Amino acid sequence: KIDLASFLSKIDYSDLPDDSLQKFVGVKKPFKNISYEPADLVSLQWLSHISAQSKHKLRDEASKNLEEMADAFYSEFWKNIVVVSAYRSYNYQKNSISESCKQSWRCAREWESEHQLWLAIDLWEATNEQKFLSKYQSYYNWLHDNAHLYWFHQSYQNWREFDGYYIEPRHWRYLWVDLATKLHERDITFTQYVVLSTK
């Protein structure tokens, strides 16, 4: 059993800039710059086979790959991918996410959320694992098998002892192709990869 918070607190990733696709944020691993915001943001509202509000944005590279993934998903299900959350600012994470949610490890604290990377999305519904899979099991199965081809990875798969948070089948983070495929093939999360690579 890994004491994740204790282990990660001993690792220094401060040399990675906030705009790095390899940036790891999580429990006790915050951003450097509280006001970090990249210049290459794209609204997901206008992308094909994606249902999203105009406020939902990702970095350009991530949005292009998401659109490709959505096109492939549509070919399989004749349904759009629905994005219910993408970028969330420090202030939103601080003021609009309940403290009880943060204390129970169901939500990230401000400055530690993958959503502030502009690389993470929540799909279909912001609910717990059981409710999500009862409604979207076939969609999740497809993402599990195919998302890595478009450089996306499910961040939280193994409970808080390993990934820092509860299992979230809705939450997918854009990485880069080699790592997304490596994680898929080894059946581990990005957090596990970070921990294992520093032992």
PDB file of C-alpha atoms in Angstrom:
ATOM      1  CA  LYS A   1       0.000   0.000   0.000  1.00  0.00           C
ATOM      2  CA  ILE A   2       1.353   3.403  -1.017  1.00  0.00           C
ATOM      3  CA  ASP A   3       1.061   6.443   1.225  1.00  0.00           C
ATOM      4  CA  LEU A   4       0.609   8.628  -1.832  1.00  0.00           C
ATOM      5  CA  ALA A   5       0.545  12.059  -0.208  1.00  0.00           C
ATOM      6  CA  SER A   6       3.656  11.291   1.824  1.00  0.00           C
ATOM      7  CA  PHE A   7       5.493   9.820  -1.147  1.00  0.00           C
ATOM      8  CA  LEU A   8       4.676  12.613  -3.570  1.00  0.00           C
ATOM      9  CA  SER A   9       5.627  15.251  -1.029  1.00  0.00           C
ATOM     10  CA  LYS A  10       9.204  13.989  -1.298  1.00  0.00           C
ATOM     11  CA  ILE A  11       9.386  14.360  -5.093  1.00  0.00           C
ATOM     12  CA  ASP A  12      10.356  17.649  -6.697  1.00  0.00           C
ATOM     13  CA  TYR A  13       8.693  18.318 -10.050  1.00  0.00           C
ATOM     14  CA  SER A  14       9.075  22.077  -9.755  1.00  0.00           C
ATOM     15  CA  ASP A  15      11.424  22.141 -12.751  1.00  0.00           C
ATOM     16  CA  LEU A  16       8.504  21.401 -15.103  1.00  0.00           C
ATOM     17  CA  PRO A  17       6.756  24.566 -16.260  1.00  0.00           C
ATOM     18  CA  ASP A  18       3.022  24.842 -15.777  1.00  0.00           C
ATOM     19  CA  ASP A  19       2.419  24.676 -19.535  1.00  0.00           C
ATOM     20  CA  SER A  20       4.200  21.348 -19.962  1.00  0.00           C
ATOM     21  CA  LEU A  21       2.045  18.484 -21.240  1.00  0.00           C
ATOM     22  CA  GLN A  22       3.985  16.382 -18.753  1.00  0.00           C
ATOM     23  CA  LYS A  23       3.083  18.572 -15.796  1.00  0.00           C
ATOM     24  CA  PHE A  24       1.982  16.455 -12.860  1.00  0.00           C
ATOM     25  CA  VAL A  25      -0.420  18.069 -10.422  1.00  0.00           C
ATOM     26  CA  GLY A  26      -2.187  16.346  -7.590  1.00  0.00           C
ATOM     27  CA  VAL A  27      -2.111  15.839  -3.847  1.00  0.00           C
ATOM     28  CA  LYS A  28       0.626  18.137  -2.472  1.00  0.00           C
ATOM     29  CA  LYS A  29       1.815  18.825  -6.055  1.00  0.00           C
ATOM     30  CA  PRO A  30       0.455  22.263  -7.016  1.00  0.00           C
ATOM     31  CA  PHE A  31       1.040  24.687  -9.849  1.00  0.00           C
ATOM     32  CA  LYS A  32       3.779  27.255  -9.588  1.00  0.00           C
ATOM     33  CA  ASN A  33       1.727  30.150 -10.932  1.00  0.00           C
ATOM     34  CA  ILE A  34      -1.745  30.697  -9.490  1.00  0.00           C
ATOM     35  CA  SER A  35      -2.784  32.709 -12.571  1.00  0.00           C
ATOM     36  CA  TYR A  36      -1.434  30.274 -15.177  1.00  0.00           C
ATOM     37  CA  GLU A  37      -3.416  30.497 -18.412  1.00  0.00           C
ATOM     38  CA  PRO A  38      -2.080  29.393 -21.819  1.00  0.00           C
ATOM     39  CA  ALA A  39      -2.554  31.478 -24.944  1.00  0.00           C
ATOM     40  CA  ASP A  40      -3.789  28.654 -27.203  1.00  0.00           C
ATOM     41  CA  LEU A  41      -7.263  28.040 -25.800  1.00  0.00           C
ATOM     42  CA  VAL A  42     -10.107  26.732 -27.960  1.00  0.00           C
ATOM     43  CA  SER A  43     -13.806  26.581 -27.111  1.00  0.00           C
ATOM     44  CA  LEU A  44     -15.118  23.040 -27.430  1.00  0.00           C
ATOM     45  CA  GLN A  45     -18.562  24.300 -28.417  1.00  0.00           C
ATOM     46  CA  TRP A  46     -17.739  24.474 -32.129  1.00  0.00           C
ATOM     47  CA  LEU A  47     -15.965  21.141 -32.550  1.00  0.00           C
ATOM     48  CA  SER A  48     -17.629  18.335 -34.475  1.00  0.00           C
ATOM     49  CA  HIS A  49     -19.425  15.560 -32.567  1.00  0.00           C
ATOM     50  CA  ILE A  50     -18.836  17.272 -29.215  1.00  0.00           C
ATOM     51  CA  SER A  51     -21.621  18.718 -27.088  1.00  0.00           C
ATOM     52  CA  ALA A  52     -20.222  21.421 -24.827  1.00  0.00           C
ATOM     53  CA  GLN A  53     -20.950  24.907 -23.579  1.00  0.00           C
ATOM     54  CA  SER A  54     -18.882  27.829 -24.847  1.00  0.00           C
ATOM     55  CA  LYS A  55     -17.161  28.151 -21.463  1.00  0.00           C
ATOM     56  CA  HIS A  56     -15.608  24.702 -21.825  1.00  0.00           C
ATOM     57  CA  LYS A  57     -12.134  25.157 -23.274  1.00  0.00           C
ATOM     58  CA  LEU A  58      -8.948  23.173 -23.802  1.00  0.00           C
ATOM     59  CA  ARG A  59      -5.549  23.927 -25.223  1.00  0.00           C
ATOM     60  CA  ASP A  60      -5.442  23.778 -29.007  1.00  0.00           C
ATOM     61  CA  GLU A  61      -3.489  20.532 -29.305  1.00  0.00           C
ATOM     62  CA  ALA A  62      -5.755  18.752 -26.847  1.00  0.00           C
ATOM     63  CA  SER A  63      -8.915  20.042 -28.519  1.00  0.00           C
ATOM     64  CA  LYS A  64      -7.796  18.754 -31.940  1.00  0.00           C
ATOM     65  CA  ASN A  65      -7.207  15.285 -30.567  1.00  0.00           C
ATOM     66  CA  LEU A  66     -10.482  15.381 -28.653  1.00  0.00           C
ATOM     67  CA  GLU A  67     -12.288  16.226 -31.883  1.00  0.00           C
ATOM     68  CA  GLU A  68     -10.652  13.271 -33.633  1.00  0.00           C
ATOM     69  CA  MET A  69     -11.684  11.017 -30.752  1.00  0.00           C
ATOM     70  CA  ALA A  70     -15.233  12.379 -30.863  1.00  0.00           C
ATOM     71  CA  ASP A  71     -15.452  11.661 -34.599  1.00  0.00           C
ATOM     72  CA  ALA A  72     -14.407   8.046 -33.997  1.00  0.00           C
ATOM     73  CA  PHE A  73     -16.829   7.749 -31.077  1.00  0.00           C
ATOM     74  CA  TYR A  74     -19.649   9.084 -33.252  1.00  0.00           C
ATOM     75  CA  SER A  75     -18.881   6.490 -35.924  1.00  0.00           C
ATOM     76  CA  GLU A  76     -19.309   3.800 -33.267  1.00  0.00           C
ATOM     77  CA  PHE A  77     -22.365   5.064 -31.354  1.00  0.00           C
ATOM     78  CA  TRP A  78     -23.939   7.785 -33.529  1.00  0.00           C
ATOM     79  CA  LYS A  79     -23.780   9.984 -30.455  1.00  0.00           C
ATOM     80  CA  ASN A  80     -21.746  13.052 -29.546  1.00  0.00           C
ATOM     81  CA  ILE A  81     -19.220  13.046 -26.742  1.00  0.00           C
ATOM     82  CA  VAL A  82     -20.658  15.317 -24.040  1.00  0.00           C
ATOM     83  CA  VAL A  83     -18.230  17.503 -22.091  1.00  0.00           C
ATOM     84  CA  VAL A  84     -19.681  18.708 -18.784  1.00  0.00           C
ATOM     85  CA  SER A  85     -16.479  20.276 -17.445  1.00  0.00           C
ATOM     86  CA  ALA A  86     -13.108  21.280 -18.862  1.00  0.00           C
ATOM     87  CA  TYR A  87     -10.942  24.157 -17.626  1.00  0.00           C
ATOM     88  CA  ARG A  88     -11.652  25.242 -14.072  1.00  0.00           C
ATOM     89  CA  SER A  89      -9.813  28.214 -12.663  1.00  0.00           C
ATOM     90  CA  TYR A  90      -8.115  28.459  -9.283  1.00  0.00           C
ATOM     91  CA  ASN A  91     -10.900  30.736  -8.047  1.00  0.00           C
ATOM     92  CA  TYR A  92     -13.631  28.362  -9.240  1.00  0.00           C
ATOM     93  CA  GLN A  93     -11.921  25.418  -7.558  1.00  0.00           C
ATOM     94  CA  LYS A  94     -11.519  27.430  -4.365  1.00  0.00           C
ATOM     95  CA  ASN A  95     -14.930  29.080  -4.152  1.00  0.00           C
ATOM     96  CA  SER A  96     -17.353  26.803  -6.008  1.00  0.00           C
ATOM     97  CA  ILE A  97     -16.194  23.349  -4.923  1.00  0.00           C
ATOM     98  CA  SER A  98     -17.442  22.485  -1.462  1.00  0.00           C
ATOM     99  CA  GLU A  99     -14.956  22.015   1.344  1.00  0.00           C
ATOM    100  CA  SER A 100     -16.599  18.709   2.282  1.00  0.00           C
ATOM    101  CA  CYS A 101     -15.933  17.405  -1.229  1.00  0.00           C
ATOM    102  CA  LYS A 102     -12.264  18.373  -0.944  1.00  0.00           C
ATOM    103  CA  GLN A 103     -11.909  16.897   2.540  1.00  0.00           C
ATOM    104  CA  SER A 104     -13.379  13.576   1.397  1.00  0.00           C
ATOM    105  CA  TRP A 105     -10.892  13.431  -1.507  1.00  0.00           C
ATOM    106  CA  ARG A 106     -13.707  13.446  -4.047  1.00  0.00           C
ATOM    107  CA  CYS A 107     -12.556  16.813  -5.395  1.00  0.00           C
ATOM    108  CA  ALA A 108      -9.136  18.361  -5.875  1.00  0.00           C
ATOM    109  CA  ARG A 109      -8.113  21.401  -3.892  1.00  0.00           C
ATOM    110  CA  GLU A 110      -7.436  24.649  -5.686  1.00  0.00           C
ATOM    111  CA  TRP A 111      -3.998  24.779  -7.270  1.00  0.00           C
ATOM    112  CA  GLU A 112      -3.846  20.952  -7.383  1.00  0.00           C
ATOM    113  CA  SER A 113      -6.520  20.226  -9.982  1.00  0.00           C
ATOM    114  CA  GLU A 114      -5.806  18.719 -13.406  1.00  0.00           C
ATOM    115  CA  HIS A 115      -8.611  20.891 -14.734  1.00  0.00           C
ATOM    116  CA  GLN A 116      -6.405  23.961 -14.260  1.00  0.00           C
ATOM    117  CA  LEU A 117      -3.960  22.429 -16.759  1.00  0.00           C
ATOM    118  CA  TRP A 118      -6.489  23.114 -19.532  1.00  0.00           C
ATOM    119  CA  LEU A 119      -5.926  19.467 -20.469  1.00  0.00           C
ATOM    120  CA  ALA A 120      -8.635  17.636 -18.481  1.00  0.00           C
ATOM    121  CA  ILE A 121     -12.297  16.985 -19.220  1.00  0.00           C
ATOM    122  CA  ASP A 122     -15.248  15.415 -17.425  1.00  0.00           C
ATOM    123  CA  LEU A 123     -17.628  13.530 -19.710  1.00  0.00           C
ATOM    124  CA  TRP A 124     -21.424  13.070 -19.658  1.00  0.00           C
ATOM    125  CA  GLU A 125     -22.102  13.486 -15.959  1.00  0.00           C
ATOM    126  CA  ALA A 126     -20.254  14.550 -12.808  1.00  0.00           C
ATOM    127  CA  THR A 127     -21.329  11.655 -10.639  1.00  0.00           C
ATOM    128  CA  ASN A 128     -19.758   8.780  -8.749  1.00  0.00           C
ATOM    129  CA  GLU A 129     -18.324   5.620 -10.302  1.00  0.00           C
ATOM    130  CA  GLN A 130     -21.326   3.373  -9.720  1.00  0.00           C
ATOM    131  CA  LYS A 131     -23.914   5.796 -11.098  1.00  0.00           C
ATOM    132  CA  PHE A 132     -21.718   6.734 -14.039  1.00  0.00           C
ATOM    133  CA  LEU A 133     -21.066   3.154 -15.127  1.00  0.00           C
ATOM    134  CA  SER A 134     -24.707   2.152 -14.676  1.00  0.00           C
ATOM    135  CA  LYS A 135     -25.583   4.682 -17.396  1.00  0.00           C
ATOM    136  CA  TYR A 136     -22.480   4.882 -19.577  1.00  0.00           C
ATOM    137  CA  GLN A 137     -20.741   1.492 -19.343  1.00  0.00           C
ATOM    138  CA  SER A 138     -20.557   0.973 -23.120  1.00  0.00           C
ATOM    139  CA  TYR A 139     -19.166   4.477 -23.644  1.00  0.00           C
ATOM    140  CA  TYR A 140     -16.599   3.935 -20.909  1.00  0.00           C
ATOM    141  CA  ASN A 141     -15.557   0.592 -22.394  1.00  0.00           C
ATOM    142  CA  TRP A 142     -14.941   2.287 -25.732  1.00  0.00           C
ATOM    143  CA  LEU A 143     -12.894   5.053 -24.121  1.00  0.00           C
ATOM    144  CA  HIS A 144     -10.902   2.531 -22.109  1.00  0.00           C
ATOM    145  CA  ASP A 145      -9.945   0.715 -25.317  1.00  0.00           C
ATOM    146  CA  ASN A 146      -9.490   3.713 -27.611  1.00  0.00           C
ATOM    147  CA  ALA A 147      -8.811   6.989 -25.772  1.00  0.00           C
ATOM    148  CA  HIS A 148      -5.045   6.383 -25.655  1.00  0.00           C
ATOM    149  CA  LEU A 149      -4.986   6.462 -29.470  1.00  0.00           C
ATOM    150  CA  TYR A 150      -5.960  10.126 -29.162  1.00  0.00           C
ATOM    151  CA  TRP A 151      -3.565  10.729 -26.236  1.00  0.00           C
ATOM    152  CA  PHE A 152      -6.201  10.767 -23.498  1.00  0.00           C
ATOM    153  CA  HIS A 153      -5.903   8.902 -20.208  1.00  0.00           C
ATOM    154  CA  GLN A 154      -8.270   8.219 -17.307  1.00  0.00           C
ATOM    155  CA  SER A 155      -6.464   9.811 -14.384  1.00  0.00           C
ATOM    156  CA  TYR A 156      -8.198   8.285 -11.377  1.00  0.00           C
ATOM    157  CA  GLN A 157      -8.728   4.525 -11.525  1.00  0.00           C
ATOM    158  CA  ASN A 158      -7.442   3.100  -8.238  1.00  0.00           C
ATOM    159  CA  TRP A 159      -8.919   4.964  -5.279  1.00  0.00           C
ATOM    160  CA  ARG A 160      -7.247   7.615  -3.208  1.00  0.00           C
ATOM    161  CA  GLU A 161      -4.540   5.335  -1.775  1.00  0.00           C
ATOM    162  CA  PHE A 162      -2.964   5.129  -5.225  1.00  0.00           C
ATOM    163  CA  ASP A 163      -4.237   8.031  -7.341  1.00  0.00           C
ATOM    164  CA  GLY A 164      -5.076  10.547  -4.636  1.00  0.00           C
ATOM    165  CA  TYR A 165      -8.828  10.653  -5.328  1.00  0.00           C
ATOM    166  CA  TYR A 166     -11.825   8.389  -5.705  1.00  0.00           C
ATOM    167  CA  ILE A 167     -12.299   6.507  -8.980  1.00  0.00           C
ATOM    168  CA  GLU A 168     -13.615   8.834 -11.708  1.00  0.00           C
ATOM    169  CA  PRO A 169     -14.561   7.122 -14.979  1.00  0.00           C
ATOM    170  CA  ARG A 170     -15.743  10.517 -16.225  1.00  0.00           C
ATOM    171  CA  HIS A 171     -12.353  12.249 -15.893  1.00  0.00           C
ATOM    172  CA  TRP A 172      -9.892  12.094 -18.801  1.00  0.00           C
ATOM    173  CA  ARG A 173      -6.655  14.006 -19.164  1.00  0.00           C
ATOM    174  CA  TYR A 174      -4.716  14.748 -22.355  1.00  0.00           C
ATOM    175  CA  LEU A 175      -1.133  13.515 -22.267  1.00  0.00           C
ATOM    176  CA  TRP A 176       1.171  12.807 -25.175  1.00  0.00           C
ATOM    177  CA  VAL A 177       0.991   9.775 -27.424  1.00  0.00           C
ATOM    178  CA  ASP A 178       3.902   7.673 -26.179  1.00  0.00           C
ATOM    179  CA  LEU A 179       2.939   7.985 -22.522  1.00  0.00           C
ATOM    180  CA  ALA A 180      -0.799   7.540 -23.097  1.00  0.00           C
ATOM    181  CA  THR A 181      -0.089   4.300 -24.941  1.00  0.00           C
ATOM    182  CA  LYS A 182       2.471   3.140 -22.370  1.00  0.00           C
ATOM    183  CA  LEU A 183       0.013   3.684 -19.518  1.00  0.00           C
ATOM    184  CA  HIS A 184      -2.698   1.834 -21.428  1.00  0.00           C
ATOM    185  CA  GLU A 185      -0.443  -1.121 -22.192  1.00  0.00           C
ATOM    186  CA  ARG A 186       0.830  -1.368 -18.600  1.00  0.00           C
ATOM    187  CA  ASP A 187      -2.648  -0.730 -17.177  1.00  0.00           C
ATOM    188  CA  ILE A 188      -1.441   1.904 -14.733  1.00  0.00           C
ATOM    189  CA  THR A 189      -2.356   5.516 -14.090  1.00  0.00           C
ATOM    190  CA  PHE A 190      -0.199   8.582 -14.580  1.00  0.00           C
ATOM    191  CA  THR A 191       0.168   8.903 -10.812  1.00  0.00           C
ATOM    192  CA  GLN A 192       1.360   5.305 -10.525  1.00  0.00           C
ATOM    193  CA  TYR A 193       3.800   5.926 -13.380  1.00  0.00           C
ATOM    194  CA  VAL A 194       5.229   8.969 -11.609  1.00  0.00           C
ATOM    195  CA  VAL A 195       5.616   7.027  -8.359  1.00  0.00           C
ATOM    196  CA  LEU A 196       7.160   3.953 -10.008  1.00  0.00           C
ATOM    197  CA  SER A 197       9.553   5.972 -12.161  1.00  0.00           C
ATOM    198  CA  THR A 198      11.051   7.658  -9.094  1.00  0.00           C
ATOM    199  CA  LYS A 199      11.645   4.533  -7.001  1.00  0.00           C
TER     200      LYS A 199
END
